[in-house]
Amino acid sequence: MKKTARAHTNIALIKYWGKRDEQLFLPTNSSLSITLDRFYTETSVEFDANLTADRFRLDHAVIEGKEREKVQHFLDKVRRATGETRFAHVESVNHVPTAAGFASSASGYSALAAAAIKAAGQTFTEKELSILARQGSGSASRSVYGGFVEWQKGQLPDGSDSHAIPILNQDEFDLAVLSVEVTTEKKKVLSREGMKRTVETSPFYEGWLKTVDRDLAAIKTAIHARDFRSMGEILEYNALKMHATTLGADPPFMYWQSATLKVMEAVSQLREEGLLAYFTIDAGPNVKVIVEIENEQAVIERLNQIDVVSEIYPCRVGPGITYLD
Ligand code: DP6
């Protein structure tokens, strides 16, 4: 039977940056994110005995080649986990401005995992779904849950203890996350490739690893205390450290553009004026600005005045996986 699931994207406050096992998507460090309400993927899966390969449609277009193979590879894991033997029709629709750092792989693999398990006639716990989604894209492990979510890296070589856990529910700490777009160009170094190169070659990677646990413990304390200022300081510092590792990679690379820096400078200027806002950046040039609800409009107005800003998408804390049928 055809089953449909929706999963939302997330933005990491403590970044996942580096794998210890590429096949199983096991990270070198734990991470923490906010699930966003505005950006999501809806995916339907239907297994069909008449198919001789998996079929994949994304945003109403048939996808062939590498992208289809990735989906097939992921569905192989689903088949192994469930005993399902048939190939599937997969239909995905992204409600995400993709590329340039508005990643859809988190919502994409989370929705695919949920829909595929249901279509195979099985019921997985959220923990099991997180472990499965992780093996499509690491950050997808976190999109299983809404609210504030930690992905615990785990220790076991089979990955059975590497999954997300909920920290706060969607309605327990209300915040605005402004997705500030400065370009819609496709990013040049994908996160998968960027983190691999950094782990293998950057002398700064060791420094990153040494401090992530401290950042994670401190941000959890701040989140539980609803201490926005501490949370903001930690998340901004953590993002800067992640990006610093890329400058030491061989060959070096950088996700920021001059427009990215302009937004970063504007955010620190806002703080000097007493408007608390903090930025974070993923593997692309666009910026996410975290702000308290009461300051959201004022910050949007100010950021809209920057000439390089093409669009601002205001988001709130969002839900975990939902099923549509
Ligand atoms: C910078 O989850 O996209 O956004 O596991 O290789 O699919 P793969 O990588 P992905 O990496 C996300 C990296 C990041 C930080 C984060 O989301 O934690």
Short mmCIF file of C-alpha atoms and ligand atoms in Angstrom, two decimals:
data_model
loop_
_atom_site.label_atom_id
_atom_site.label_comp_id
_atom_site.label_asym_id
_atom_site.label_seq_id
_atom_site.Cartn_x
_atom_site.Cartn_y
_atom_site.Cartn_z
CA MET A 1 0.00 0.00 0.00
CA LYS A 2 1.12 3.55 -0.71
CA LYS A 3 2.21 5.45 2.40
CA THR A 4 3.12 9.12 2.74
CA ALA A 5 5.21 10.86 5.39
CA ARG A 6 6.26 14.43 5.98
CA ALA A 7 9.52 15.43 7.67
CA HIS A 8 10.92 18.89 8.32
CA THR A 9 14.44 20.24 7.83
CA ASN A 10 16.58 21.13 10.80
CA ILE A 11 19.31 23.63 11.52
CA ALA A 12 22.24 22.52 13.65
CA LEU A 13 23.29 24.73 16.58
CA ILE A 14 26.13 22.30 17.32
CA LYS A 15 27.30 20.98 13.97
CA TYR A 16 27.72 17.43 12.76
CA TRP A 17 31.05 17.66 10.96
CA GLY A 18 32.91 14.47 10.10
CA LYS A 19 32.28 10.73 9.95
CA ARG A 20 34.06 7.90 11.67
CA ASP A 21 32.29 5.39 9.42
CA GLU A 22 31.16 6.50 5.96
CA GLN A 23 29.12 3.40 5.12
CA LEU A 24 27.05 3.54 8.30
CA PHE A 25 27.07 7.36 8.59
CA LEU A 26 28.57 7.31 12.06
CA PRO A 27 29.69 10.77 13.16
CA THR A 28 32.87 11.73 14.96
CA ASN A 29 30.92 14.11 17.20
CA SER A 30 27.44 14.50 18.65
CA SER A 31 25.32 17.41 17.38
CA LEU A 32 22.18 19.37 18.26
CA SER A 33 19.57 21.02 16.08
CA ILE A 34 16.23 22.80 15.91
CA THR A 35 13.61 21.29 13.60
CA LEU A 36 12.07 24.03 11.44
CA ASP A 37 8.35 24.42 10.78
CA ARG A 38 8.47 25.99 7.35
CA PHE A 39 10.63 23.69 5.23
CA TYR A 40 9.70 20.06 4.73
CA THR A 41 9.61 17.11 2.33
CA GLU A 42 6.61 14.91 1.64
CA THR A 43 7.39 11.45 0.34
CA SER A 44 5.18 8.58 -0.78
CA VAL A 45 6.43 5.03 -1.12
CA GLU A 46 4.63 2.10 -2.69
CA PHE A 47 6.26 -1.29 -3.15
CA ASP A 48 5.24 -2.99 -6.40
CA ALA A 49 5.98 -6.60 -7.46
CA ASN A 50 5.92 -5.55 -11.14
CA LEU A 51 8.95 -3.27 -10.85
CA THR A 52 12.47 -4.37 -11.76
CA ALA A 53 14.16 -1.34 -10.11
CA ASP A 54 13.17 1.47 -7.75
CA ARG A 55 11.58 4.47 -9.45
CA PHE A 56 12.17 7.94 -8.05
CA ARG A 57 10.29 11.14 -8.85
CA LEU A 58 11.37 14.38 -7.20
CA ASP A 59 9.26 17.50 -7.52
CA HIS A 60 7.22 15.76 -10.26
CA ALA A 61 10.24 14.91 -12.44
CA VAL A 62 11.65 11.42 -13.03
CA ILE A 63 15.14 11.21 -11.53
CA GLU A 64 17.77 8.92 -13.09
CA GLY A 65 21.49 8.39 -12.48
CA LYS A 66 23.31 8.99 -9.23
CA GLU A 67 20.41 10.46 -7.28
CA ARG A 68 18.16 7.51 -8.12
CA GLU A 69 20.95 5.12 -7.18
CA LYS A 70 21.32 6.78 -3.78
CA VAL A 71 17.62 6.26 -3.15
CA GLN A 72 17.84 2.64 -4.32
CA HIS A 73 20.84 2.08 -2.06
CA PHE A 74 18.86 3.47 0.86
CA LEU A 75 15.82 1.34 0.01
CA ASP A 76 18.13 -1.71 -0.04
CA LYS A 77 18.75 -0.97 3.64
CA VAL A 78 15.00 -0.72 4.22
CA ARG A 79 14.50 -4.07 2.44
CA ARG A 80 17.21 -5.69 4.54
CA ALA A 81 15.67 -4.31 7.74
CA THR A 82 12.09 -5.33 6.93
CA GLY A 83 12.26 -8.43 4.75
CA GLU A 84 10.46 -6.55 1.96
CA THR A 85 11.62 -7.88 -1.42
CA ARG A 86 9.82 -5.66 -3.95
CA PHE A 87 11.09 -2.47 -5.58
CA ALA A 88 9.23 0.77 -4.96
CA HIS A 89 7.74 3.86 -6.52
CA VAL A 90 9.06 6.86 -4.58
CA GLU A 91 7.48 10.25 -5.07
CA SER A 92 9.02 13.20 -3.18
CA VAL A 93 8.02 16.82 -3.09
CA ASN A 94 10.37 19.31 -1.46
CA HIS A 95 8.97 22.40 0.19
CA VAL A 96 12.49 23.67 0.68
CA PRO A 97 14.50 26.26 -1.22
CA THR A 98 17.21 23.69 -2.05
CA ALA A 99 20.94 24.17 -2.76
CA ALA A 100 23.06 26.93 -1.26
CA GLY A 101 22.77 25.61 2.27
CA PHE A 102 19.01 25.12 2.62
CA ALA A 103 19.56 21.41 2.83
CA SER A 104 16.79 19.01 1.90
CA SER A 105 18.69 15.79 2.57
CA ALA A 106 17.67 15.86 6.25
CA SER A 107 13.95 16.19 5.57
CA GLY A 108 14.27 14.01 2.45
CA TYR A 109 15.78 10.92 4.06
CA SER A 110 13.73 11.28 7.21
CA ALA A 111 10.48 11.33 5.21
CA LEU A 112 11.70 8.50 2.96
CA ALA A 113 12.62 6.31 5.92
CA ALA A 114 9.24 6.85 7.59
CA ALA A 115 7.16 6.30 4.43
CA ALA A 116 9.17 3.24 3.34
CA ILE A 117 8.85 1.49 6.71
CA LYS A 118 5.08 2.11 6.75
CA ALA A 119 4.75 0.95 3.13
CA ALA A 120 6.62 -2.24 4.05
CA GLY A 121 3.88 -2.83 6.63
CA GLN A 122 6.10 -2.29 9.65
CA THR A 123 6.08 -0.04 12.68
CA PHE A 124 9.39 1.39 13.83
CA THR A 125 10.01 3.33 17.01
CA GLU A 126 11.34 6.87 16.57
CA LYS A 127 14.75 5.63 17.69
CA GLU A 128 14.74 2.93 15.02
CA LEU A 129 13.61 5.44 12.40
CA SER A 130 16.38 7.82 13.43
CA ILE A 131 18.98 5.07 13.02
CA LEU A 132 17.60 4.23 9.60
CA ALA A 133 17.28 7.85 8.39
CA ARG A 134 20.85 8.48 9.54
CA GLN A 135 22.04 5.98 6.93
CA GLY A 136 20.60 8.13 4.13
CA SER A 137 22.06 11.41 5.42
CA GLY A 138 23.49 11.99 8.88
CA SER A 139 21.47 15.11 9.64
CA ALA A 140 18.26 13.21 8.73
CA SER A 141 18.60 11.29 12.01
CA ARG A 142 17.60 14.52 13.81
CA SER A 143 14.56 15.35 11.65
CA VAL A 144 12.64 12.40 13.07
CA TYR A 145 11.85 14.56 16.12
CA GLY A 146 10.43 18.06 16.41
CA GLY A 147 11.72 20.78 18.72
CA PHE A 148 15.30 20.72 19.99
CA VAL A 149 17.07 17.48 19.13
CA GLU A 150 20.41 15.92 19.97
CA TRP A 151 22.06 13.29 17.79
CA GLN A 152 24.17 11.18 20.11
CA LYS A 153 27.15 9.88 18.21
CA GLY A 154 27.19 6.53 20.02
CA GLN A 155 30.15 4.19 20.39
CA LEU A 156 29.14 0.84 18.96
CA PRO A 157 30.68 -0.13 15.60
CA ASP A 158 27.28 -1.25 14.23
CA GLY A 159 25.71 2.19 14.84
CA SER A 160 22.87 0.85 16.97
CA ASP A 161 23.47 3.56 19.58
CA SER A 162 23.94 6.45 17.12
CA HIS A 163 20.55 8.18 16.95
CA ALA A 164 18.66 11.31 17.86
CA ILE A 165 16.90 12.01 21.15
CA PRO A 166 14.44 14.83 21.87
CA ILE A 167 15.73 17.60 24.15
CA LEU A 168 12.72 19.97 24.17
CA ASN A 169 9.41 19.68 22.38
CA GLN A 170 8.29 22.09 19.69
CA ASP A 171 6.24 24.24 22.08
CA GLU A 172 8.71 24.40 24.94
CA PHE A 173 11.07 27.14 23.72
CA ASP A 174 9.67 29.44 21.08
CA LEU A 175 12.22 31.07 18.80
CA ALA A 176 12.46 32.46 15.31
CA VAL A 177 15.02 31.18 12.83
CA LEU A 178 15.40 33.56 9.91
CA SER A 179 16.78 31.88 6.82
CA VAL A 180 18.61 34.69 5.10
CA GLU A 181 19.27 34.03 1.43
CA VAL A 182 22.13 35.81 -0.28
CA THR A 183 22.38 33.50 -3.28
CA THR A 184 20.51 30.60 -4.87
CA GLU A 185 23.61 29.30 -6.66
CA LYS A 186 24.40 25.64 -6.10
CA LYS A 187 27.15 25.13 -3.54
CA LYS A 188 30.51 24.06 -4.89
CA VAL A 189 31.62 21.69 -2.15
CA LEU A 190 28.81 19.45 -0.90
CA SER A 191 28.73 18.86 2.86
CA ARG A 192 29.54 15.16 2.45
CA GLU A 193 32.65 15.87 0.43
CA GLY A 194 33.60 18.92 2.52
CA MET A 195 33.51 17.09 5.83
CA LYS A 196 35.49 14.16 4.40
CA ARG A 197 38.24 16.41 3.08
CA THR A 198 38.38 18.29 6.37
CA VAL A 199 38.64 15.13 8.50
CA GLU A 200 41.37 13.75 6.25
CA THR A 201 43.51 16.84 5.76
CA SER A 202 42.75 19.79 8.05
CA PRO A 203 45.16 20.27 10.97
CA PHE A 204 42.38 22.30 12.63
CA TYR A 205 40.03 19.32 12.76
CA GLU A 206 41.62 18.08 15.95
CA GLY A 207 40.89 21.43 17.58
CA TRP A 208 37.27 21.18 16.49
CA LEU A 209 36.87 17.72 18.00
CA LYS A 210 38.45 18.77 21.27
CA THR A 211 35.81 21.40 21.97
CA VAL A 212 32.52 20.05 20.58
CA ASP A 213 31.59 18.07 23.70
CA ARG A 214 32.06 21.15 25.83
CA ASP A 215 29.88 23.24 23.48
CA LEU A 216 27.20 20.56 23.46
CA ALA A 217 27.05 20.27 27.26
CA ALA A 218 26.99 24.05 27.66
CA ILE A 219 24.27 24.62 25.06
CA LYS A 220 22.04 21.98 26.61
CA THR A 221 22.32 23.75 29.96
CA ALA A 222 21.46 27.06 28.25
CA ILE A 223 18.50 25.53 26.37
CA HIS A 224 17.05 23.94 29.50
CA ALA A 225 17.42 27.28 31.31
CA ARG A 226 15.88 29.13 28.30
CA ASP A 227 19.01 31.29 28.43
CA PHE A 228 18.89 32.77 24.95
CA ARG A 229 22.07 34.81 25.24
CA SER A 230 24.26 31.87 26.32
CA MET A 231 22.67 29.62 23.74
CA GLY A 232 23.34 32.20 21.04
CA GLU A 233 26.95 32.74 22.01
CA ILE A 234 27.66 29.02 21.98
CA LEU A 235 25.93 28.28 18.67
CA GLU A 236 27.66 31.14 16.87
CA TYR A 237 31.06 30.14 18.21
CA ASN A 238 30.45 26.51 17.25
CA ALA A 239 29.56 27.45 13.67
CA LEU A 240 32.66 29.64 13.35
CA LYS A 241 34.86 26.79 14.55
CA MET A 242 33.34 24.37 12.05
CA HIS A 243 33.96 26.78 9.20
CA ALA A 244 37.51 27.45 10.42
CA THR A 245 38.36 23.78 9.86
CA THR A 246 37.62 24.12 6.13
CA LEU A 247 40.30 26.79 5.71
CA GLY A 248 42.94 24.29 6.83
CA ALA A 249 41.79 21.52 4.49
CA ASP A 250 43.96 20.51 1.55
CA PRO A 251 42.92 21.87 -0.87
CA PRO A 252 41.33 24.56 1.31
CA PHE A 253 37.79 25.73 0.78
CA MET A 254 35.31 28.14 2.27
CA TYR A 255 31.52 28.22 2.21
CA TRP A 256 31.22 31.96 2.84
CA GLN A 257 30.92 34.64 0.23
CA SER A 258 31.37 38.36 0.82
CA ALA A 259 27.58 38.58 1.16
CA THR A 260 27.72 35.99 3.95
CA LEU A 261 30.17 38.19 5.85
CA LYS A 262 27.94 41.22 5.39
CA VAL A 263 25.07 39.42 7.10
CA MET A 264 27.38 38.17 9.89
CA GLU A 265 28.61 41.72 10.48
CA ALA A 266 25.05 43.06 10.52
CA VAL A 267 24.07 40.51 13.17
CA SER A 268 26.93 41.53 15.44
CA GLN A 269 26.06 45.20 14.82
CA LEU A 270 22.47 44.46 15.90
CA ARG A 271 23.79 43.01 19.13
CA GLU A 272 25.84 46.10 19.80
CA GLU A 273 22.62 48.05 19.53
CA GLY A 274 20.95 45.76 22.05
CA LEU A 275 18.96 43.55 19.66
CA LEU A 276 19.95 40.00 20.54
CA ALA A 277 20.46 37.87 17.43
CA TYR A 278 22.97 35.15 16.55
CA PHE A 279 23.99 33.54 13.27
CA THR A 280 24.82 30.04 12.15
CA ILE A 281 25.85 28.80 8.71
CA ASP A 282 25.81 25.33 7.16
CA ALA A 283 27.69 24.06 4.11
CA GLY A 284 26.76 27.02 1.94
CA PRO A 285 26.79 30.82 1.81
CA ASN A 286 23.35 31.53 3.27
CA VAL A 287 22.91 32.48 6.90
CA LYS A 288 20.41 31.48 9.58
CA VAL A 289 19.75 34.10 12.21
CA ILE A 290 18.32 32.97 15.54
CA VAL A 291 16.26 35.56 17.35
CA GLU A 292 13.66 35.77 20.11
CA ILE A 293 10.10 36.17 18.86
CA GLU A 294 9.72 39.65 20.34
CA ASN A 295 12.65 40.91 18.24
CA GLU A 296 11.81 39.01 15.07
CA GLN A 297 10.18 41.86 13.13
CA ALA A 298 12.84 44.41 14.07
CA VAL A 299 15.62 42.05 12.98
CA ILE A 300 13.86 41.19 9.69
CA GLU A 301 13.50 44.90 8.91
CA ARG A 302 17.17 45.54 9.55
CA LEU A 303 18.40 42.53 7.58
CA ASN A 304 16.15 43.47 4.67
CA GLN A 305 18.07 46.72 4.36
CA ILE A 306 21.29 44.87 3.45
CA ASP A 307 21.73 45.08 -0.32
CA VAL A 308 23.02 41.51 -0.71
CA VAL A 309 20.01 39.91 1.00
CA SER A 310 17.66 38.53 -1.65
CA GLU A 311 15.09 36.84 0.59
CA ILE A 312 14.34 36.17 4.25
CA TYR A 313 12.29 33.12 5.22
CA PRO A 314 11.15 33.37 8.83
CA CYS A 315 10.80 29.96 10.48
CA ARG A 316 9.70 28.74 13.91
CA VAL A 317 10.41 25.55 15.78
CA GLY A 318 8.75 22.68 13.92
CA PRO A 319 7.35 19.18 14.46
CA GLY A 320 8.77 15.72 13.90
CA ILE A 321 7.62 13.15 11.35
CA THR A 322 3.91 13.07 10.53
CA TYR A 323 2.00 10.59 8.39
CA LEU A 324 -0.43 11.81 5.77
CA ASP A 325 -2.49 8.67 5.22
C1 DP6 B 1 27.13 21.42 7.96
O1 DP6 B 1 23.86 15.44 6.89
O2 DP6 B 1 24.21 16.71 4.74
O3 DP6 B 1 24.83 20.89 7.77
O4 DP6 B 1 25.64 12.67 6.32
O5 DP6 B 1 27.05 13.16 4.34
O6 DP6 B 1 24.56 13.33 4.17
P1 DP6 B 1 25.78 13.46 5.06
O7 DP6 B 1 25.90 15.00 5.46
P2 DP6 B 1 24.80 16.06 5.93
O8 DP6 B 1 25.74 17.10 6.68
C2 DP6 B 1 25.28 18.21 7.36
C3 DP6 B 1 26.43 19.08 7.74
C4 DP6 B 1 26.03 20.44 8.32
C5 DP6 B 1 25.95 20.39 9.84
C6 DP6 B 1 24.73 19.74 10.45
O9 DP6 B 1 23.63 19.74 9.86
O10 DP6 B 1 24.88 19.25 11.59
#
